[in-house]
Amino acid sequence: MHALVFIKQVPDASQVRINYETGTLIREGVPAILNPYEVHAVEEAVKIKQKFGGKVTILTMGPLQAADALKECLSRGADKGYLLSDRIFAGSDTLATSYALYEGAKKIIELEGEIDFFFAGKQAIDGDTAQTGPGIATRFNIPLVTYLTKLDEVNLEEKYVVATRLTEFGQETLKVPIPVFFTVEESLNILSHSPLPWLVKAAQSKIEILSGENVDLDKNQCGLRNSPTIVKKAFTPEKKQRGATLTGTFDEVVDQAAEKVAPFLNNIL
Amino acid sequence: MIDLNKIDSDISHYKDIWVFIEQTNGQAEHVSFELLTKARELASQRNCHVAAVAVGNSVAHLAEDVFKYGAEKFYIVEDEVLKDYRTEPYRDAVSELVVKYKPEIFLIGATTQGRDLSGTVATVLRTGLTADTTKQEIDQETGFLWMTRPTFGGSLMATIFCPKHRPQMSTVRPGVFKAIPLDAPVNGEIIEIIREKIEFSEEDVVKKILKKVISSEGNVTLGFYDVIVSGGKGMGNKENFNMLKELADLLGGTWAGSRKAVELGYIPQTRQVGQTGQTVHPKLYIACGISGAIQHLVGMQTSEIIIAINTDKDAPIFNVSTYCIVEDALKFVPKLIEELKGMQSTRRAQ
């Protein structure tokens, strides 16, 4: 069994604050974290490995410091981390990103062998696009299961899985042949604590660097220049003016509030 | 999948605005009509036509509604294989239509289905896709579609465009735009249903659906309501949401909550307002015990009147509120209900 998990190192979006005076994000001191959905993707891949044997490989694209996120995956039980890092990827939109990761994954297949399970988070918390995973699956032309909430059955002999995913109305359970691409929800599993030897091993292990030098790729599909979408401008949302505070005694405030909502009062009982 | 050589790279050949009609068991999703309404506005600026596209085992009957909301053409692909949504055959059907008929703009609802579909279709077509847009406008000078979307959990807005690839694709969250039917239906002579026959075989579709479970809460479209009474962490427990339900009933609205309320188990995710929930803009939004994290604000700050009730006078929710009430919602709401009931009986007595 070989699972490949695509991860992303992201700024902790919940800690990003706005400077309304300059109209910019305050990113100083905001920690870089492993995209929360992908923590669960790694957990699930490692669970499969513990049951069936095999290995879990991790791939990310980003600057060199993204190696920290890869190390975290190793400490959670993954076997090897690959970092796709090159200036040619700078400014990639989702289409160019899925292309680069697709070529990176093909390189990993060459180095580490065929892949049964591809995993990614349902989306990254910085961009929230939910497009890169489906993009890679489409390029490999393998079945895609987004919003995975439960891996009900894994059958490596007959090469299929039974998987449950979220839909707009509830859930659906699918039978899908291997290889398969999952994008996962946080509810997929409960995170376990890493045993000490994993932490030690992660600290000692080396991250493999992939780049335009050692991956066979078409540079005309990479980076800002070859991304179909262009960011015209980025701005902070308009700050609304704080409205009137209703003042007076408790009962007076209730009266005022009742007056404000009275036009909506339902007269039919 | 589509042969890449079949994709026309001359962008001047692409015309008209398409809306994907999401349907389940032959029932169209409301967001599809919201997008048709928006597409009408964009088409009048771009001086082009609006078309709808639907895929399924039986979708032709949706024509009446689709035309009522302003589509002039309705492209359909019907096949038993397409009965339930599955990524791969839907992706192929939609991609084939795009390659053949070349829309300039393609709008899809940002539902779980729409996000799943759009990401794969855009990759097949090698075009740009902008997710979860909240604003769409045509640039007068270039005719390009400018798509604005929240990012970083709503802290930052980005306006994105796609100058050299077609179609310009984007997904739009349900509830962002209003669905308004036409006063009079489009002239029957110009409306047209185009049936596209694409060969599908069940054997070629490797993914099989074993079971579908409809959650007991079902699908709640908060965007339908003019009044939303919403609660957060400050509501303290699940039972206290009963007072919000009662207030919502009195005002002819519905109830909802923040992400925090979902995490604490007070409300189901289907009723969450915010970046990771639903976007709403009712006439009246009453926020009870909600502090107003940015991710909540982006989902409701365009409501016409916002009344916030919170014990913390510095809570961020007050920064977007029309009326600020610095009180404990748990004490305030029951009194407000009592007062409103009094007003109601007075009115009825008159």
mmCIF file of N, CA and C in Angstrom, chain B residues 73-162:
data_model
loop_
_atom_site.group_PDB
_atom_site.id
_atom_site.type_symbol
_atom_site.label_atom_id
_atom_site.label_comp_id
_atom_site.label_asym_id
_atom_site.label_seq_id
_atom_site.Cartn_x
_atom_site.Cartn_y
_atom_site.Cartn_z
ATOM 1 N N LYS B 73 -31.683 30.028 -23.750
ATOM 2 C CA LYS B 73 -31.405 28.692 -24.288
ATOM 3 C C LYS B 73 -31.214 27.753 -23.106
ATOM 4 N N PHE B 74 -31.570 26.498 -23.313
ATOM 5 C CA PHE B 74 -31.425 25.507 -22.258
ATOM 6 C C PHE B 74 -30.761 24.273 -22.861
ATOM 7 N N TYR B 75 -29.499 24.086 -22.526
ATOM 8 C CA TYR B 75 -28.763 22.925 -23.021
ATOM 9 C C TYR B 75 -28.960 21.765 -22.047
ATOM 10 N N ILE B 76 -29.372 20.623 -22.551
ATOM 11 C CA ILE B 76 -29.555 19.486 -21.645
ATOM 12 C C ILE B 76 -28.866 18.226 -22.179
ATOM 13 N N VAL B 77 -28.366 17.452 -21.232
ATOM 14 C CA VAL B 77 -27.849 16.121 -21.558
ATOM 15 C C VAL B 77 -28.603 15.160 -20.658
ATOM 16 N N GLU B 78 -29.337 14.223 -21.245
ATOM 17 C CA GLU B 78 -30.101 13.260 -20.446
ATOM 18 C C GLU B 78 -29.603 11.848 -20.716
ATOM 19 N N ASP B 79 -29.372 11.126 -19.624
ATOM 20 C CA ASP B 79 -28.953 9.731 -19.750
ATOM 21 C C ASP B 79 -29.154 9.069 -18.388
ATOM 22 N N GLU B 80 -29.515 7.789 -18.396
ATOM 23 C CA GLU B 80 -29.706 7.058 -17.129
ATOM 24 C C GLU B 80 -28.439 7.093 -16.274
ATOM 25 N N VAL B 81 -27.289 7.064 -16.923
ATOM 26 C CA VAL B 81 -26.012 7.072 -16.200
ATOM 27 C C VAL B 81 -25.862 8.358 -15.371
ATOM 28 N N LEU B 82 -26.553 9.402 -15.815
ATOM 29 C CA LEU B 82 -26.419 10.702 -15.153
ATOM 30 C C LEU B 82 -27.482 10.930 -14.070
ATOM 31 N N LYS B 83 -28.205 9.873 -13.711
ATOM 32 C CA LYS B 83 -29.315 10.027 -12.769
ATOM 33 C C LYS B 83 -28.857 10.711 -11.468
ATOM 34 N N ASP B 84 -27.853 10.170 -10.823
ATOM 35 C CA ASP B 84 -27.314 10.792 -9.612
ATOM 36 C C ASP B 84 -26.003 11.482 -9.953
ATOM 37 N N TYR B 85 -25.707 12.520 -9.205
ATOM 38 C CA TYR B 85 -24.449 13.227 -9.447
ATOM 39 C C TYR B 85 -23.257 12.324 -9.162
ATOM 40 N N ARG B 86 -22.406 12.176 -10.130
ATOM 41 C CA ARG B 86 -21.097 11.553 -9.932
ATOM 42 C C ARG B 86 -20.105 12.407 -10.709
ATOM 43 N N THR B 87 -18.992 12.697 -10.093
ATOM 44 C CA THR B 87 -18.051 13.656 -10.662
ATOM 45 C C THR B 87 -17.732 13.395 -12.131
ATOM 46 N N GLU B 88 -17.290 12.184 -12.419
ATOM 47 C CA GLU B 88 -16.664 11.935 -13.720
ATOM 48 C C GLU B 88 -17.623 12.051 -14.906
ATOM 49 N N PRO B 89 -18.799 11.370 -14.902
ATOM 50 C CA PRO B 89 -19.681 11.547 -16.058
ATOM 51 C C PRO B 89 -20.258 12.967 -16.175
ATOM 52 N N TYR B 90 -20.517 13.613 -15.040
ATOM 53 C CA TYR B 90 -21.009 14.998 -15.082
ATOM 54 C C TYR B 90 -19.934 15.922 -15.650
ATOM 55 N N ARG B 91 -18.707 15.692 -15.202
ATOM 56 C CA ARG B 91 -17.571 16.483 -15.696
ATOM 57 C C ARG B 91 -17.472 16.360 -17.217
ATOM 58 N N ASP B 92 -17.590 15.125 -17.701
ATOM 59 C CA ASP B 92 -17.428 14.905 -19.132
ATOM 60 C C ASP B 92 -18.586 15.505 -19.932
ATOM 61 N N ALA B 93 -19.814 15.367 -19.405
ATOM 62 C CA ALA B 93 -20.970 15.916 -20.122
ATOM 63 C C ALA B 93 -20.862 17.439 -20.219
ATOM 64 N N VAL B 94 -20.551 18.069 -19.093
ATOM 65 C CA VAL B 94 -20.488 19.531 -19.063
ATOM 66 C C VAL B 94 -19.318 20.033 -19.915
ATOM 67 N N SER B 95 -18.186 19.357 -19.822
ATOM 68 C CA SER B 95 -17.020 19.787 -20.613
ATOM 69 C C SER B 95 -17.310 19.697 -22.114
ATOM 70 N N GLU B 96 -17.973 18.626 -22.515
ATOM 71 C CA GLU B 96 -18.297 18.464 -23.944
ATOM 72 C C GLU B 96 -19.167 19.606 -24.439
ATOM 73 N N LEU B 97 -20.167 19.973 -23.607
ATOM 74 C CA LEU B 97 -21.052 21.076 -23.990
ATOM 75 C C LEU B 97 -20.265 22.374 -24.152
ATOM 76 N N VAL B 98 -19.372 22.622 -23.215
ATOM 77 C CA VAL B 98 -18.593 23.865 -23.260
ATOM 78 C C VAL B 98 -17.705 23.884 -24.502
ATOM 79 N N VAL B 99 -17.053 22.782 -24.772
ATOM 80 C CA VAL B 99 -16.145 22.726 -25.919
ATOM 81 C C VAL B 99 -16.924 22.952 -27.216
ATOM 82 N N LYS B 100 -18.143 22.421 -27.267
ATOM 83 C CA LYS B 100 -18.919 22.545 -28.496
ATOM 84 C C LYS B 100 -19.560 23.927 -28.653
ATOM 85 N N TYR B 101 -20.138 24.463 -27.565
ATOM 86 C CA TYR B 101 -20.943 25.690 -27.700
ATOM 87 C C TYR B 101 -20.243 26.969 -27.216
ATOM 88 N N LYS B 102 -19.105 26.815 -26.529
ATOM 89 C CA LYS B 102 -18.221 27.942 -26.215
ATOM 90 C C LYS B 102 -18.840 29.151 -25.491
ATOM 91 N N PRO B 103 -19.251 28.955 -24.265
ATOM 92 C CA PRO B 103 -19.721 30.117 -23.491
ATOM 93 C C PRO B 103 -18.534 30.982 -23.062
ATOM 94 N N GLU B 104 -18.815 32.270 -22.899
ATOM 95 C CA GLU B 104 -17.763 33.189 -22.488
ATOM 96 C C GLU B 104 -17.600 33.206 -20.962
ATOM 97 N N ILE B 105 -18.757 33.057 -20.289
ATOM 98 C CA ILE B 105 -18.778 33.060 -18.823
ATOM 99 C C ILE B 105 -19.592 31.846 -18.383
ATOM 100 N N PHE B 106 -19.145 31.188 -17.322
ATOM 101 C CA PHE B 106 -19.861 30.000 -16.847
ATOM 102 C C PHE B 106 -19.954 30.078 -15.327
ATOM 103 N N LEU B 107 -21.197 30.200 -14.824
ATOM 104 C CA LEU B 107 -21.422 30.345 -13.385
ATOM 105 C C LEU B 107 -22.011 29.054 -12.801
ATOM 106 N N ILE B 108 -21.494 28.666 -11.651
ATOM 107 C CA ILE B 108 -21.916 27.426 -10.995
ATOM 108 C C ILE B 108 -22.096 27.719 -9.505
ATOM 109 N N GLY B 109 -23.124 27.153 -8.892
ATOM 110 C CA GLY B 109 -23.342 27.344 -7.457
ATOM 111 C C GLY B 109 -22.206 26.719 -6.655
ATOM 112 N N ALA B 110 -21.775 27.403 -5.599
ATOM 113 C CA ALA B 110 -20.675 26.872 -4.781
ATOM 114 C C ALA B 110 -21.209 25.938 -3.695
ATOM 115 N N THR B 111 -21.961 24.939 -4.138
ATOM 116 C CA THR B 111 -22.452 23.906 -3.221
ATOM 117 C C THR B 111 -21.398 22.797 -3.196
ATOM 118 N N THR B 112 -21.625 21.748 -2.421
ATOM 119 C CA THR B 112 -20.651 20.649 -2.438
ATOM 120 C C THR B 112 -20.564 20.072 -3.852
ATOM 121 N N GLN B 113 -21.710 19.967 -4.511
ATOM 122 C CA GLN B 113 -21.709 19.432 -5.871
ATOM 123 C C GLN B 113 -21.026 20.393 -6.850
ATOM 124 N N GLY B 114 -21.390 21.661 -6.748
ATOM 125 C CA GLY B 114 -20.854 22.656 -7.673
ATOM 126 C C GLY B 114 -19.348 22.829 -7.547
ATOM 127 N N ARG B 115 -18.858 22.745 -6.314
ATOM 128 C CA ARG B 115 -17.413 22.880 -6.106
ATOM 129 C C ARG B 115 -16.678 21.658 -6.647
ATOM 130 N N ASP B 116 -17.278 20.501 -6.447
ATOM 131 C CA ASP B 116 -16.688 19.253 -6.932
ATOM 132 C C ASP B 116 -16.626 19.278 -8.460
ATOM 133 N N LEU B 117 -17.729 19.692 -9.071
ATOM 134 C CA LEU B 117 -17.826 19.705 -10.533
ATOM 135 C C LEU B 117 -16.924 20.773 -11.161
ATOM 136 N N SER B 118 -16.994 21.995 -10.627
ATOM 137 C CA SER B 118 -16.296 23.110 -11.274
ATOM 138 C C SER B 118 -14.777 22.911 -11.292
ATOM 139 N N GLY B 119 -14.232 22.361 -10.201
ATOM 140 C CA GLY B 119 -12.788 22.155 -10.129
ATOM 141 C C GLY B 119 -12.297 21.169 -11.173
ATOM 142 N N THR B 120 -13.128 20.176 -11.460
ATOM 143 C CA THR B 120 -12.714 19.185 -12.455
ATOM 144 C C THR B 120 -12.945 19.713 -13.874
ATOM 145 N N VAL B 121 -14.078 20.381 -14.089
ATOM 146 C CA VAL B 121 -14.371 20.908 -15.435
ATOM 147 C C VAL B 121 -13.321 21.949 -15.846
ATOM 148 N N ALA B 122 -12.980 22.853 -14.934
ATOM 149 C CA ALA B 122 -11.998 23.891 -15.260
ATOM 150 C C ALA B 122 -10.641 23.268 -15.590
ATOM 151 N N THR B 123 -10.309 22.171 -14.911
ATOM 152 C CA THR B 123 -9.033 21.512 -15.195
ATOM 153 C C THR B 123 -9.065 20.851 -16.572
ATOM 154 N N VAL B 124 -10.183 20.193 -16.882
ATOM 155 C CA VAL B 124 -10.318 19.576 -18.206
ATOM 156 C C VAL B 124 -10.165 20.641 -19.287
ATOM 157 N N LEU B 125 -10.804 21.793 -19.069
ATOM 158 C CA LEU B 125 -10.811 22.854 -20.080
ATOM 159 C C LEU B 125 -9.555 23.729 -20.037
ATOM 160 N N ARG B 126 -8.718 23.505 -19.004
ATOM 161 C CA ARG B 126 -7.506 24.298 -18.805
ATOM 162 C C ARG B 126 -7.822 25.799 -18.758
ATOM 163 N N THR B 127 -8.885 26.122 -18.026
ATOM 164 C CA THR B 127 -9.239 27.535 -17.884
ATOM 165 C C THR B 127 -9.229 27.935 -16.417
ATOM 166 N N GLY B 128 -9.420 29.220 -16.174
ATOM 167 C CA GLY B 128 -9.383 29.735 -14.811
ATOM 168 C C GLY B 128 -10.723 29.559 -14.106
ATOM 169 N N LEU B 129 -10.652 29.362 -12.803
ATOM 170 C CA LEU B 129 -11.867 29.195 -11.999
ATOM 171 C C LEU B 129 -11.683 30.003 -10.727
ATOM 172 N N THR B 130 -12.670 30.837 -10.417
ATOM 173 C CA THR B 130 -12.619 31.634 -9.198
ATOM 174 C C THR B 130 -13.722 31.145 -8.273
ATOM 175 N N ALA B 131 -13.325 30.706 -7.089
ATOM 176 C CA ALA B 131 -14.274 30.050 -6.192
ATOM 177 C C ALA B 131 -14.980 31.048 -5.279
ATOM 178 N N ASP B 132 -16.227 30.728 -4.948
ATOM 179 C CA ASP B 132 -16.947 31.435 -3.877
ATOM 180 C C ASP B 132 -17.018 32.935 -4.062
ATOM 181 N N THR B 133 -17.315 33.373 -5.261
ATOM 182 C CA THR B 133 -17.350 34.811 -5.488
ATOM 183 C C THR B 133 -18.586 35.431 -4.832
ATOM 184 N N THR B 134 -18.427 36.688 -4.398
ATOM 185 C CA THR B 134 -19.544 37.384 -3.765
ATOM 186 C C THR B 134 -19.963 38.608 -4.584
ATOM 187 N N LYS B 135 -19.160 38.923 -5.606
ATOM 188 C CA LYS B 135 -19.492 40.069 -6.440
ATOM 189 C C LYS B 135 -19.028 39.778 -7.859
ATOM 190 N N GLN B 136 -19.840 40.141 -8.841
ATOM 191 C CA GLN B 136 -19.460 39.921 -10.228
ATOM 192 C C GLN B 136 -19.812 41.167 -11.008
ATOM 193 N N GLU B 137 -18.898 41.626 -11.817
ATOM 194 C CA GLU B 137 -19.190 42.795 -12.648
ATOM 195 C C GLU B 137 -18.419 42.693 -13.957
ATOM 196 N N ILE B 138 -18.981 43.308 -14.988
ATOM 197 C CA ILE B 138 -18.302 43.336 -16.280
ATOM 198 C C ILE B 138 -17.490 44.631 -16.354
ATOM 199 N N ASP B 139 -16.208 44.520 -16.657
ATOM 200 C CA ASP B 139 -15.386 45.714 -16.836
ATOM 201 C C ASP B 139 -15.778 46.353 -18.169
ATOM 202 N N GLN B 140 -16.199 47.611 -18.093
ATOM 203 C CA GLN B 140 -16.701 48.302 -19.286
ATOM 204 C C GLN B 140 -15.666 48.341 -20.410
ATOM 205 N N GLU B 141 -14.420 48.528 -20.021
ATOM 206 C CA GLU B 141 -13.371 48.743 -21.005
ATOM 207 C C GLU B 141 -12.993 47.462 -21.752
ATOM 208 N N THR B 142 -12.750 46.408 -20.997
ATOM 209 C CA THR B 142 -12.249 45.171 -21.609
ATOM 210 C C THR B 142 -13.350 44.137 -21.859
ATOM 211 N N GLY B 143 -14.466 44.300 -21.161
ATOM 212 C CA GLY B 143 -15.532 43.301 -21.259
ATOM 213 C C GLY B 143 -15.258 42.061 -20.422
ATOM 214 N N PHE B 144 -14.163 42.075 -19.670
ATOM 215 C CA PHE B 144 -13.830 40.926 -18.823
ATOM 216 C C PHE B 144 -14.739 40.885 -17.595
ATOM 217 N N LEU B 145 -14.895 39.688 -17.078
ATOM 218 C CA LEU B 145 -15.657 39.514 -15.841
ATOM 219 C C LEU B 145 -14.714 39.721 -14.659
ATOM 220 N N TRP B 146 -15.085 40.635 -13.792
ATOM 221 C CA TRP B 146 -14.333 40.837 -12.551
ATOM 222 C C TRP B 146 -15.063 40.096 -11.442
ATOM 223 N N MET B 147 -14.332 39.200 -10.807
ATOM 224 C CA MET B 147 -14.942 38.365 -9.775
ATOM 225 C C MET B 147 -14.288 38.679 -8.439
ATOM 226 N N THR B 148 -15.092 39.014 -7.448
ATOM 227 C CA THR B 148 -14.527 39.343 -6.139
ATOM 228 C C THR B 148 -14.895 38.251 -5.143
ATOM 229 N N ARG B 149 -13.906 37.850 -4.368
ATOM 230 C CA ARG B 149 -14.139 36.769 -3.406
ATOM 231 C C ARG B 149 -13.408 37.036 -2.090
ATOM 232 N N PRO B 150 -13.982 36.531 -0.990
ATOM 233 C CA PRO B 150 -13.271 36.643 0.284
ATOM 234 C C PRO B 150 -12.177 35.581 0.367
ATOM 235 N N THR B 151 -11.072 35.915 0.997
ATOM 236 C CA THR B 151 -10.014 34.940 1.215
ATOM 237 C C THR B 151 -9.469 35.153 2.624
ATOM 238 N N PHE B 152 -8.560 34.317 3.074
ATOM 239 C CA PHE B 152 -8.084 34.365 4.463
ATOM 240 C C PHE B 152 -9.254 34.396 5.438
ATOM 241 N N GLY B 153 -10.196 33.493 5.242
ATOM 242 C CA GLY B 153 -11.322 33.415 6.158
ATOM 243 C C GLY B 153 -12.146 34.680 6.188
ATOM 244 N N GLY B 154 -12.089 35.466 5.112
ATOM 245 C CA GLY B 154 -12.901 36.671 5.023
ATOM 246 C C GLY B 154 -12.172 37.945 5.403
ATOM 247 N N SER B 155 -10.911 37.837 5.820
ATOM 248 C CA SER B 155 -10.172 39.032 6.233
ATOM 249 C C SER B 155 -9.783 39.898 5.050
ATOM 250 N N LEU B 156 -9.695 39.284 3.883
ATOM 251 C CA LEU B 156 -9.216 39.991 2.707
ATOM 252 C C LEU B 156 -10.142 39.674 1.540
ATOM 253 N N MET B 157 -10.367 40.690 0.683
ATOM 254 C CA MET B 157 -11.154 40.457 -0.526
ATOM 255 C C MET B 157 -10.184 40.519 -1.712
ATOM 256 N N ALA B 158 -10.416 39.675 -2.699
ATOM 257 C CA ALA B 158 -9.567 39.711 -3.887
ATOM 258 C C ALA B 158 -10.455 39.796 -5.119
ATOM 259 N N THR B 159 -10.115 40.709 -6.024
ATOM 260 C CA THR B 159 -10.818 40.792 -7.298
ATOM 261 C C THR B 159 -9.949 40.111 -8.343
ATOM 262 N N ILE B 160 -10.548 39.138 -9.009
ATOM 263 C CA ILE B 160 -9.792 38.266 -9.898
ATOM 264 C C ILE B 160 -10.397 38.309 -11.294
ATOM 265 N N PHE B 161 -9.569 38.207 -12.310
ATOM 266 C CA PHE B 161 -10.104 38.080 -13.658
ATOM 267 C C PHE B 161 -9.293 37.070 -14.453
ATOM 268 N N CYS B 162 -9.820 36.718 -15.594
ATOM 269 C CA CYS B 162 -9.264 35.611 -16.367
ATOM 270 C C CYS B 162 -9.186 36.077 -17.822
#
